[in-house]
Coordinates of C-alpha atoms in Angstrom, one line a residue:
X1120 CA -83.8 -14.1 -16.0
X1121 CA -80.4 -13.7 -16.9
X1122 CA -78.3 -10.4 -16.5
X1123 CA -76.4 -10.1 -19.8
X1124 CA -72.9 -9.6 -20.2
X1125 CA -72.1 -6.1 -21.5
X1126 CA -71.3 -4.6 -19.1
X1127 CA -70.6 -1.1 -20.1
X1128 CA -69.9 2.0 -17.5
X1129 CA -71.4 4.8 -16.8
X1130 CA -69.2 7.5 -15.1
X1131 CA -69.6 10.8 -13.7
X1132 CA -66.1 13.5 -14.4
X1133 CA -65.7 17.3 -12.5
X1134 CA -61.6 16.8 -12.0
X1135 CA -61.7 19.4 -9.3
X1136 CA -63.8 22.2 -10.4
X1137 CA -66.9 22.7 -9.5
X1138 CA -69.1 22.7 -12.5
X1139 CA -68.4 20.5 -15.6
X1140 CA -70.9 19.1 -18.4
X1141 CA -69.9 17.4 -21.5
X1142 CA -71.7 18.7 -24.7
X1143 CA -69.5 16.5 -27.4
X1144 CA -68.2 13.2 -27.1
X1145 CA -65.7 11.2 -30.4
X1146 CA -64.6 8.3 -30.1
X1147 CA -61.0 7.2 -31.3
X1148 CA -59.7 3.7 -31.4
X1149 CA -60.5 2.6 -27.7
X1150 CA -59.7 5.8 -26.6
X1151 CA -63.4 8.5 -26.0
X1152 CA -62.4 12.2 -26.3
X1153 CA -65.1 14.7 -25.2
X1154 CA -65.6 18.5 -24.7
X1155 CA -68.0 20.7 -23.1
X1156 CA -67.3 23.6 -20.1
X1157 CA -66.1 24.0 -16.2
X1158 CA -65.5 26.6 -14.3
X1159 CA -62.1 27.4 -13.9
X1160 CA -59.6 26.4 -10.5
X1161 CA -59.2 30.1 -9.9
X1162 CA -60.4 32.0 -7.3
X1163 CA -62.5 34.3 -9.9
X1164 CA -64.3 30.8 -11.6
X1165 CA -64.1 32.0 -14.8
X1166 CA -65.6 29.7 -17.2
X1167 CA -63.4 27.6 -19.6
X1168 CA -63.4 25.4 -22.6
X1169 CA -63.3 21.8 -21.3
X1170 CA -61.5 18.9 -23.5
X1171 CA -60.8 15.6 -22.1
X1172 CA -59.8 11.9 -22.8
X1173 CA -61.2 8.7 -21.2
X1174 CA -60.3 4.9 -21.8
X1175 CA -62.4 2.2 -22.7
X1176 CA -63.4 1.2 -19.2
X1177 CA -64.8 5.2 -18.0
X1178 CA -61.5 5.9 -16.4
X1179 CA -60.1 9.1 -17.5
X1180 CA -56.8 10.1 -18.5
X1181 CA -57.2 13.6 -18.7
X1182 CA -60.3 16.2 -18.3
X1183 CA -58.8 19.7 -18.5
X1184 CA -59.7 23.0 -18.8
X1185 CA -58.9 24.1 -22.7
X1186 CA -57.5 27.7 -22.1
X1187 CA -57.1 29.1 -18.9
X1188 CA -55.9 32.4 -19.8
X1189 CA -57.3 34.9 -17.5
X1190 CA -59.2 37.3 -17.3
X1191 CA -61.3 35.8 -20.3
X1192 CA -64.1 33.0 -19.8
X1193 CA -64.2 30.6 -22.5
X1194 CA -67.4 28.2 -23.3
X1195 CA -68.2 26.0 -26.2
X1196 CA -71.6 24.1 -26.8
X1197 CA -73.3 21.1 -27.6
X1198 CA -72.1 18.9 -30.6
X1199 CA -69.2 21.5 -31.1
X1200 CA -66.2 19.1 -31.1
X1201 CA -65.2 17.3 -35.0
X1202 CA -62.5 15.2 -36.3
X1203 CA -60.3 16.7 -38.4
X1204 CA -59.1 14.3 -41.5
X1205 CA -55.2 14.7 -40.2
X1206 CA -56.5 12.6 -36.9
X1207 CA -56.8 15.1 -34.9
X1208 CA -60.1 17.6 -33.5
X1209 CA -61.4 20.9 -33.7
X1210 CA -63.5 23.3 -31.7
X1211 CA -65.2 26.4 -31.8
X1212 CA -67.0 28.4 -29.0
X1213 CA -67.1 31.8 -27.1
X1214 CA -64.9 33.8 -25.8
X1215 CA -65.7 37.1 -23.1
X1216 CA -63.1 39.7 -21.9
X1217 CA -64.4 43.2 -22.8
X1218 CA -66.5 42.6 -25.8
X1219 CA -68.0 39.0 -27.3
X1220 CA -65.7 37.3 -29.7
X1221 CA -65.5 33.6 -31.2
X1222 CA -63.2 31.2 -30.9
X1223 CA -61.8 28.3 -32.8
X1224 CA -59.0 26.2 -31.7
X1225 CA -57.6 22.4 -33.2
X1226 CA -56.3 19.9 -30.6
X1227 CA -54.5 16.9 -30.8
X1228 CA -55.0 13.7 -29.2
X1229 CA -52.8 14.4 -26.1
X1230 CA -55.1 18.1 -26.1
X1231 CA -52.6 20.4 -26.4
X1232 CA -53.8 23.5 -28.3
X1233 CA -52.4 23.3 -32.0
X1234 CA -53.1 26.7 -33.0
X1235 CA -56.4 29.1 -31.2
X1236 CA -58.0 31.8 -33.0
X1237 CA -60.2 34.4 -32.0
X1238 CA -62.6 36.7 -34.6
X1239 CA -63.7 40.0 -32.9
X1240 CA -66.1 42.1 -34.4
X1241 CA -67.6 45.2 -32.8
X1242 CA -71.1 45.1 -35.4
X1243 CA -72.5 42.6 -32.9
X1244 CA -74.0 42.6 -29.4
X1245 CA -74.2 38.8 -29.3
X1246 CA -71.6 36.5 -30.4
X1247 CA -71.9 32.7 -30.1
X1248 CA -69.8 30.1 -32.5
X1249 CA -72.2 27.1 -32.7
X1250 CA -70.7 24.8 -34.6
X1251 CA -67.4 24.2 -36.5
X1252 CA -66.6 21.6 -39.8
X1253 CA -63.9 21.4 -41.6
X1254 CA -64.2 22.3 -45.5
X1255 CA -61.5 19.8 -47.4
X1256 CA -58.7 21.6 -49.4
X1257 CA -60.1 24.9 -48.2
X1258 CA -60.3 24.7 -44.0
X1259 CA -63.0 25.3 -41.7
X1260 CA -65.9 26.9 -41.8
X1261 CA -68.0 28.5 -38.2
X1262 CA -71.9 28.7 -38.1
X1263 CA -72.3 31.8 -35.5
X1264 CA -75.0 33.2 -34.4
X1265 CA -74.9 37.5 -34.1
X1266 CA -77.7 40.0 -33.1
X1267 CA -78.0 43.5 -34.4
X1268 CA -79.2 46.3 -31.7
X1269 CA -83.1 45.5 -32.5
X1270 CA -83.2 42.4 -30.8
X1271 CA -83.0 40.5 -34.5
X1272 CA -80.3 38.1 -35.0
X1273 CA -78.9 36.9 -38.1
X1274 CA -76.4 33.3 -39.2
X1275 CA -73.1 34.6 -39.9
X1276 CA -71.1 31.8 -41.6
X1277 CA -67.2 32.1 -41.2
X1278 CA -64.9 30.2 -43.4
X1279 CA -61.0 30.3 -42.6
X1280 CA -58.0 28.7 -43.9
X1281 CA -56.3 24.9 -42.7
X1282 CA -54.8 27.4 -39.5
X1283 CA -58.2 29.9 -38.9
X1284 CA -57.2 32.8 -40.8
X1285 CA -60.3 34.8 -42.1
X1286 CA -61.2 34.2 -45.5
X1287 CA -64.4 35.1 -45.8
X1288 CA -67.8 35.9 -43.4
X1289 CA -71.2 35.9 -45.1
X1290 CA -74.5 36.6 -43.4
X1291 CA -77.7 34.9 -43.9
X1292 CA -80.8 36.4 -42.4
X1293 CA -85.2 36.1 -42.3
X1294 CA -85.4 39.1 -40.7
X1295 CA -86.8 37.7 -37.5
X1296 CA -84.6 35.8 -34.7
X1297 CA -82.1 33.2 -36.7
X1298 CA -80.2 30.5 -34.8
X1299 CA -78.0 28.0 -36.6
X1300 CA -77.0 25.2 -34.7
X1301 CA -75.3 22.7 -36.9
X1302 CA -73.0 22.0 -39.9
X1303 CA -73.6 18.8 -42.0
X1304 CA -71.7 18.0 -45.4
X1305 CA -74.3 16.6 -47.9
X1306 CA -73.7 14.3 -50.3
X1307 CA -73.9 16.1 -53.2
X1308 CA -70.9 18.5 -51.2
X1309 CA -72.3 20.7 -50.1
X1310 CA -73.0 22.1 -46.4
X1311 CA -76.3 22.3 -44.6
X1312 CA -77.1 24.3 -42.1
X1313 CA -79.4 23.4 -39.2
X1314 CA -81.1 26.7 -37.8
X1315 CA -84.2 28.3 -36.5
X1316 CA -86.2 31.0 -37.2
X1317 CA -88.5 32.5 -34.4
X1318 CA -90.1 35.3 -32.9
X1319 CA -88.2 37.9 -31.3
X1320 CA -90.3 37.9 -27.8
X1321 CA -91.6 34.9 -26.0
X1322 CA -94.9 36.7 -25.5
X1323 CA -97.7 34.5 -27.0
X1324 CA -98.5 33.7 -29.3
X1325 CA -94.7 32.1 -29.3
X1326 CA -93.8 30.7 -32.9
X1327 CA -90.2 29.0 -34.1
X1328 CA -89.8 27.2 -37.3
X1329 CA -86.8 25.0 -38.4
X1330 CA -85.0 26.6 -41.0
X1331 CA -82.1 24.3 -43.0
X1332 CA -80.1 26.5 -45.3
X1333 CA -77.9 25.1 -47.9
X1334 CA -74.4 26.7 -48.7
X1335 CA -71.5 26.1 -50.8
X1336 CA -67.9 25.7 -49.3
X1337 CA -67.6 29.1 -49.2
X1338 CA -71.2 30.0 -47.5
X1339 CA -72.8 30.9 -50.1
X1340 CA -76.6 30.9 -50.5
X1341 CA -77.3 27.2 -52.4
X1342 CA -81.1 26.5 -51.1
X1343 CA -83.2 26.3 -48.1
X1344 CA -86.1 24.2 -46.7
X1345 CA -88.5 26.6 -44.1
X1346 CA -91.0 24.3 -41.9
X1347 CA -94.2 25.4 -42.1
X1348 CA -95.3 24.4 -38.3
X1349 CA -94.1 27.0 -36.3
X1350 CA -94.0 24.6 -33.4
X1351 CA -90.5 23.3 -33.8
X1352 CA -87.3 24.8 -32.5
X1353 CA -83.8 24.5 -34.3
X1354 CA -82.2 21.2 -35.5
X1355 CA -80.3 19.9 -32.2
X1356 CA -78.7 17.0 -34.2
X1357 CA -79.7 15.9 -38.3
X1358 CA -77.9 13.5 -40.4
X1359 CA -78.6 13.6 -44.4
X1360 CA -80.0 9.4 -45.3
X1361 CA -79.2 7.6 -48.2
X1362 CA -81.8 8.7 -49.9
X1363 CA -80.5 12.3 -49.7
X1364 CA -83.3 13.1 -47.3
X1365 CA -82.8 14.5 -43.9
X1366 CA -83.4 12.5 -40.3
X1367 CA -83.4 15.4 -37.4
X1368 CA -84.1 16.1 -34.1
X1369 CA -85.2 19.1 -32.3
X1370 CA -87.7 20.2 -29.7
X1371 CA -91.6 20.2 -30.0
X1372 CA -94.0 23.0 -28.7
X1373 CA -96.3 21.7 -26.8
X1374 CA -97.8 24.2 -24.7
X1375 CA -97.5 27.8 -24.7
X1376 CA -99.5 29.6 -21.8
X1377 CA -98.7 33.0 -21.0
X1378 CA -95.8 33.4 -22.5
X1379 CA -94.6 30.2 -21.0
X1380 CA -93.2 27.4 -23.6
X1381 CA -92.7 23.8 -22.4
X1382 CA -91.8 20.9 -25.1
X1383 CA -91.6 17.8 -25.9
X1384 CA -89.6 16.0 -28.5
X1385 CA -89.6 15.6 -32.3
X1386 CA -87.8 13.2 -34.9
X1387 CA -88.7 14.1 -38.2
X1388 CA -87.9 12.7 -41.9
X1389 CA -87.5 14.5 -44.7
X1390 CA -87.4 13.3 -48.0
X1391 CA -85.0 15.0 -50.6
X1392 CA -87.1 17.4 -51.6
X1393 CA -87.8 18.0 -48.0
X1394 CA -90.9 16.5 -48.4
X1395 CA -91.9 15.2 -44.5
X1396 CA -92.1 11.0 -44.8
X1397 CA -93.1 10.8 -41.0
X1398 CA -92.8 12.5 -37.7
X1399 CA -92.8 11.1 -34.2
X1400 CA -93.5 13.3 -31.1
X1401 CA -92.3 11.8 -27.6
X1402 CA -91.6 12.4 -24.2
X1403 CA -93.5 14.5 -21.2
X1404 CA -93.5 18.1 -21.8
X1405 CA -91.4 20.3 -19.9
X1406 CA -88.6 23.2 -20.2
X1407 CA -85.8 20.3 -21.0
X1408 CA -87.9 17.9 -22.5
X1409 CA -86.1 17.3 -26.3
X1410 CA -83.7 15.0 -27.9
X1411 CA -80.2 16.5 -28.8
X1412 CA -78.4 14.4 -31.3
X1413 CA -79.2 11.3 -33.9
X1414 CA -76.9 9.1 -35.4
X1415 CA -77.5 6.7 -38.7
X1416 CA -76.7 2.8 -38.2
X1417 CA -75.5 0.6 -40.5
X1418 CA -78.7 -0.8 -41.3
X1419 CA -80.2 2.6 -41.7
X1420 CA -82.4 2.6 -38.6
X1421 CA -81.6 5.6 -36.2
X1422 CA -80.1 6.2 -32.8
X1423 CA -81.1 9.5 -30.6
X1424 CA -80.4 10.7 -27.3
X1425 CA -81.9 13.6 -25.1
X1426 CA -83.6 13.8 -21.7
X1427 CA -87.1 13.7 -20.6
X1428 CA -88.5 14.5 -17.0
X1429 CA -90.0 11.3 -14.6
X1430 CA -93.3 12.7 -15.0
X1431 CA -95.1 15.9 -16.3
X1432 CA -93.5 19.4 -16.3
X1433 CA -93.3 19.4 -12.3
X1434 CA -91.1 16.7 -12.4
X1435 CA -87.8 17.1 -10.3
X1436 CA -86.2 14.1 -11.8
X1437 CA -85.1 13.8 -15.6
X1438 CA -83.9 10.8 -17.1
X1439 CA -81.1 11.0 -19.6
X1440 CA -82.9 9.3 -22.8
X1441 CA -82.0 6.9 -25.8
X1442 CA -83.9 5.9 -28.6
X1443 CA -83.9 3.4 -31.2
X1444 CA -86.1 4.2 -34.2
X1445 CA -87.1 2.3 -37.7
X1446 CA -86.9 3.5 -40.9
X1447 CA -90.6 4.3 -41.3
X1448 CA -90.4 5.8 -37.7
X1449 CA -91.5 2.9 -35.5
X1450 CA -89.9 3.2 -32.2
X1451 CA -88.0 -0.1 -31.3
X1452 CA -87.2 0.7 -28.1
X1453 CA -86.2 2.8 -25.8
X1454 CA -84.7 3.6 -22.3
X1455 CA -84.0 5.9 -19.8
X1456 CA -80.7 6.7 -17.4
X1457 CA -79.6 8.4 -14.6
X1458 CA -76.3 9.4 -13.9
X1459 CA -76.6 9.5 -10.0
X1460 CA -79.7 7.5 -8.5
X1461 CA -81.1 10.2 -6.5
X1462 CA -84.5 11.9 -6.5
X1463 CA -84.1 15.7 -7.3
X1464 CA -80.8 15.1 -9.9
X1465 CA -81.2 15.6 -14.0
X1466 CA -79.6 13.1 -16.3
X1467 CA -78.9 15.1 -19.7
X1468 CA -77.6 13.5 -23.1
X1469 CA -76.1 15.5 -25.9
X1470 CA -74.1 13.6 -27.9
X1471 CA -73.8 10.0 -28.7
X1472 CA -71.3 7.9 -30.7
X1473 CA -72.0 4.5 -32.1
X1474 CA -68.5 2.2 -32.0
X1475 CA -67.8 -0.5 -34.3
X1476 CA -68.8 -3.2 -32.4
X1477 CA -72.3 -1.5 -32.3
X1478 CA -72.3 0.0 -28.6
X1479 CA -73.6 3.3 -27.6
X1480 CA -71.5 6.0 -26.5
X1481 CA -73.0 8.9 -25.1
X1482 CA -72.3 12.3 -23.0
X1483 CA -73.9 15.4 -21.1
X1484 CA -74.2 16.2 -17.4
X1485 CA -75.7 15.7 -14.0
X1486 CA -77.3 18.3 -12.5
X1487 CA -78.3 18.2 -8.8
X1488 CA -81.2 20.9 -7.7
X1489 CA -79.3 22.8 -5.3
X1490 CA -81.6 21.7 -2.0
X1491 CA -79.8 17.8 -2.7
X1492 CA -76.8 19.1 -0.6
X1493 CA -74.1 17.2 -2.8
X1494 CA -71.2 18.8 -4.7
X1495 CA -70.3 20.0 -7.1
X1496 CA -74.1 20.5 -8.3
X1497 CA -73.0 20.0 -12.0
X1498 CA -70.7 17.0 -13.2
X1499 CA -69.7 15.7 -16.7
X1500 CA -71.4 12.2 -17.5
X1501 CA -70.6 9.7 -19.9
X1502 CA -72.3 6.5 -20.6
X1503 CA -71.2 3.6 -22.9
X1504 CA -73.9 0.9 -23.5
X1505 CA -74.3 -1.9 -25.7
X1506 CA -76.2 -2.0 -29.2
X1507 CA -79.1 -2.8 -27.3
X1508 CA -79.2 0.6 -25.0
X1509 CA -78.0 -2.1 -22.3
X1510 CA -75.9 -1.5 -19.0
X1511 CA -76.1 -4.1 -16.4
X1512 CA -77.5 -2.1 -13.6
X1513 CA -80.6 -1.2 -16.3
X1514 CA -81.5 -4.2 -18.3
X1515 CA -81.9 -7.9 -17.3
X1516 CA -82.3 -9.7 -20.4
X1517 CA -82.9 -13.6 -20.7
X1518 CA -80.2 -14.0 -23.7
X1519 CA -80.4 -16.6 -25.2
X1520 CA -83.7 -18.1 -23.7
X1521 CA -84.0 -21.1 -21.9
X1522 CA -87.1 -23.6 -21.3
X1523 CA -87.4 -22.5 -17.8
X1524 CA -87.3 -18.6 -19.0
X1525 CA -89.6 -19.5 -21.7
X1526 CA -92.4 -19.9 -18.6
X1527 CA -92.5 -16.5 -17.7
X1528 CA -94.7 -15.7 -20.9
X1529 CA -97.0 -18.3 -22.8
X1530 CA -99.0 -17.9 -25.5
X1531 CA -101.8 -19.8 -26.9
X1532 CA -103.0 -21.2 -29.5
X1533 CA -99.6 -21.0 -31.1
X1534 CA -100.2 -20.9 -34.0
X1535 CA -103.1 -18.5 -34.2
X1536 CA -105.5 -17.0 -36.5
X1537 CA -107.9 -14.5 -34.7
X1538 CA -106.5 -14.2 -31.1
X1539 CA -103.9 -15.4 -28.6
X1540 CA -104.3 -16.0 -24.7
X1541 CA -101.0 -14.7 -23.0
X1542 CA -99.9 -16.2 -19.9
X1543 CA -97.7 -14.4 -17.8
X1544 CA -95.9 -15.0 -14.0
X1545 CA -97.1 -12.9 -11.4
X1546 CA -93.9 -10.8 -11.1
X1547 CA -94.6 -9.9 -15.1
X1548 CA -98.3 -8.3 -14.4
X1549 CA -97.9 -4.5 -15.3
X1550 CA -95.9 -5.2 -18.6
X1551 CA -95.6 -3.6 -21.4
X1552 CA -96.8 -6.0 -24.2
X1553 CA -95.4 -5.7 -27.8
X1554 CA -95.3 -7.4 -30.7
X1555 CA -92.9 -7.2 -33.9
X1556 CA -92.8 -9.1 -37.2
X1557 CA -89.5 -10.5 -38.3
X1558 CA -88.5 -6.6 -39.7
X1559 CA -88.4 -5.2 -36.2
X1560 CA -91.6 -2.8 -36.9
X1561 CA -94.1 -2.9 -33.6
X1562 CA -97.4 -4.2 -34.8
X1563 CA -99.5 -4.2 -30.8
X1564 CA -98.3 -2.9 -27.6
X1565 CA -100.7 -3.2 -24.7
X1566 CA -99.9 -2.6 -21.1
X1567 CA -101.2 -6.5 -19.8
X1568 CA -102.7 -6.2 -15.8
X1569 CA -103.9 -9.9 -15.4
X1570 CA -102.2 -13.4 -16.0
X1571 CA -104.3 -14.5 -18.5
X1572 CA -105.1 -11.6 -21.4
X1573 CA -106.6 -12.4 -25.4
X1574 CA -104.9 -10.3 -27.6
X1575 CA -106.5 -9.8 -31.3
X1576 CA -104.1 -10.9 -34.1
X1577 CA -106.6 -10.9 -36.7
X1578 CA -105.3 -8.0 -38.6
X1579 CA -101.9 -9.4 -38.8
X1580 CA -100.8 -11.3 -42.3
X1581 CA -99.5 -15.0 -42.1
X1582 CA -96.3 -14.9 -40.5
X1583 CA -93.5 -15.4 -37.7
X1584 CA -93.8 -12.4 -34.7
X1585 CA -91.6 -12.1 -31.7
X1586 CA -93.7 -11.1 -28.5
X1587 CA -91.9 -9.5 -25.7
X1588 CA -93.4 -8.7 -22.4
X1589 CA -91.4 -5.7 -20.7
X1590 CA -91.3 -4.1 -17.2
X1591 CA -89.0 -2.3 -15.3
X1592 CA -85.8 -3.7 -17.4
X1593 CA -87.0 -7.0 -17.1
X1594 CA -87.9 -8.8 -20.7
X1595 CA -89.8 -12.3 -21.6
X1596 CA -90.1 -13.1 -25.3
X1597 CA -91.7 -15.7 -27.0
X1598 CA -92.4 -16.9 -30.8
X1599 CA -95.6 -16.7 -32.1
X1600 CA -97.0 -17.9 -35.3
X1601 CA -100.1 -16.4 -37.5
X1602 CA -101.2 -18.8 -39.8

């Protein structure tokens, strides 16, 4: 086996302070510009809006603190950070002194603060800015969530001018607990929302439904879609297809005992009409368990990222996790991560990027469990891999194979009809065994615990497959033909 060569990096950030986590990450020429929240170098730790820049190798240039302007703690969340079409980026969060207010602020590339604005509003006793695009020939326009005294909440929708003056604010509400999370331009222009609508307790029996609400520029009511399982929490990350239909991401119930929720992960397509096509459910339950952001490549197939734990929901080791998905919702592979290789540390991914030359780029956080004794507990974490999910340290691939490589797996007869005999080395025994026609869509998997294993083929049609024999970032592949 061969280690390939692409190398990427995979570098941990707290400049200083001690807490940092990256929720956003653009990339920008060779340049990677990311955002997310530290606490502050004062004495008092007050939180603040984090915005940095890092080089193509992981070094960084510059991770600061957005607005240190005591006495108020400024925050902004996951996927929060957007070009803007001048080049440059904007932002939206929280911001605490007295009373809740929301912020907005655009930055340039060097991240100083073009102009910062701030929308109090004393109706609310909770108010979070969630996410933040920019409306052409108009501005920008906030998704926000508020709550009124009786524990509802409602989606306020803010749309400002090209410098964040107020020109409108326009609430959207079920009646229950809404949530919006994300802002996507569709192609028929306008904007949908990604948002959730769920019970006002978490007393059983629990219930949250995706809600996707579609607005014009202005954030006015267009259409919605309402899921009808009330299993799945708000939209983490979507992107509308070419075929006008919807690829998302968000988190799965999948146990609720006592008032106690733990999830796993969904990716779900929707067809135009919102109409689900398919729906895969992944990863070990657990609070964390979900994936956070998806991203459409050129070829259509998809890219997500989130974090799942080791093992179970008593795990006390999470892996930060990518995902390569076809079109029909096959999984083509996927791979877990670790920022720091330490039992007891969480690996979370909440954004990725894919570059033009087809890497991954990816950010979140490492979080230690506060018995690991290393500081600071919470660091920012970005990871840049190839197209393949590849870093050096996690995947030895035998590119392009060789004869001698080739002897790690056999397969006969070759060609086949109505079974194979695989063949693999000693060190191979425990693999994952899959096998994919010439479109990339797994057709057997089958965890192989002896050298010699038949594998039935019968149902396949006539055809080239590639096999590939997988374990522990270790890969064999060979040809096989079904006549």
């Amino acid at each position: 086996y061969t280690q390939i060569n692409a190398q990427q990096f995979s570098s941990l950030y707290y400049s200083n302070r001690p807490l940092a986590l990256f929720g956003s990450v653009e990339s920008l020429d060779d340049n990677y510009y990311v955002s997310g929240v530290t606490a502050g170098t004062d004495t008092n730790q007050y939180i603040k809006a984090l915005f940095g820049k890092t080089l193509s190798n992981g070094s960084s240039q510059y991770i600061n603190g957005l607005i240190d302007t005591l006495p108020y703690s400024y925050q902004c969340f996951w996927n929060t950070l957007n070009r803007t079409s001048d080049g440059n980026f904007v932002i939206c969060g929280e911001m605490i002194d007295t009373m809740g207010k929301i912020f907005i602020a655009k930055i340039d590339t060097n991240g100083h603060v073009m102009f910062i604005k701030d929308y109090p509003d004393t109706t609310w006793l909770l108010y979070h800015a969630q996410n933040v695009i920019e409306i052409p020939g108009i501005g920008f326009m906030i998704a926000v969530n508020v709550a009124y005294p009786n524990n509802n909440s409602a989606i306020l929708l803010i749309t400002t001018d090209t410098v964040g003056n107020l020109l409108q604010k326009k609430i959207h509400d079920l009646n229950t607990v809404e949530f919006p999370w994300i802002i996507r331009k569709t192609i028929s222009g306008t904007y949908m929302i990604g948002a959730v609508t769920r019970k006002s307790n978490t007393n059983t029996p629990f219930w949250a439904k995706t809600w996707l609400l579609e607005v014009d520029s202005m954030g006015n009511y267009v259409n919605q879609w309402l899921d009808n399982d009330n299993k799945n929490k708000w939209p983490y990350g979507m992107q509308q297809t070419a075929d006008s239909g919807w690829i998302i991401v968000r988190q799965h119930l999948a146990y609720d005992v006592a008032g106690l929720q733990l999830y796993n992960a969904s990716v779900i397509k929707l067809d135009k009409n919102f109409t689900k096509e398919w729906e895969v459910i992944k990863g070990d339950s657990g609070f964390d368990t979900g994936l956070y952001d998806v991203e459409i490549l050129q070829d259509g197939k998809y890219i997500v990222c989130g974090t799942t734990p080791e093992w179970g929901t008593d795990s006390a080791h999470h892996f930060g996790w990518i995902l390569k998905i076809d079109t029909d919702g096959t999984i083509l592979w996927e791979r877990k991560y670790v920022a720091y290789e330490r039992f007891g540390t969480y690996s979370f991914l909440y954004d990725i990027d894919v570059l033009p030359n087809g890497d991954l780029l990816a950010c979140g956080e490492l979080r230690f469990t506060f018995n690991v004794g290393i500081t600071p507990i919470q660091q920012g974490w970005i990871l840049r891999t190839d197209s393949n999910g590849c870093v050096i340290e996690n995947c030895i691939l035998s590119s392009p194979l060789t004869r001698e490589e080739e002897s790690a797996i056999q397969v006969w007869p070759n060609p086949a009809s109505n079974y194979v005999i695989v063949s693999l080395e000693n060190e191979m025994l425990h693999a994952e065994l899959k096998v994919f026609d010439v479109t990339g869509k797994l057709m057997i998997e089958k965890n192989v615990t002896e050298e010699q294993t038949a594998i039935d083929v019968s149902d396949l049609n006539r055809g080239m497959y590639l096999m590939i024999a997988e374990k522990q970032g270790m890969f064999a592949r060979v040809k096989m033909v079904v006549e």
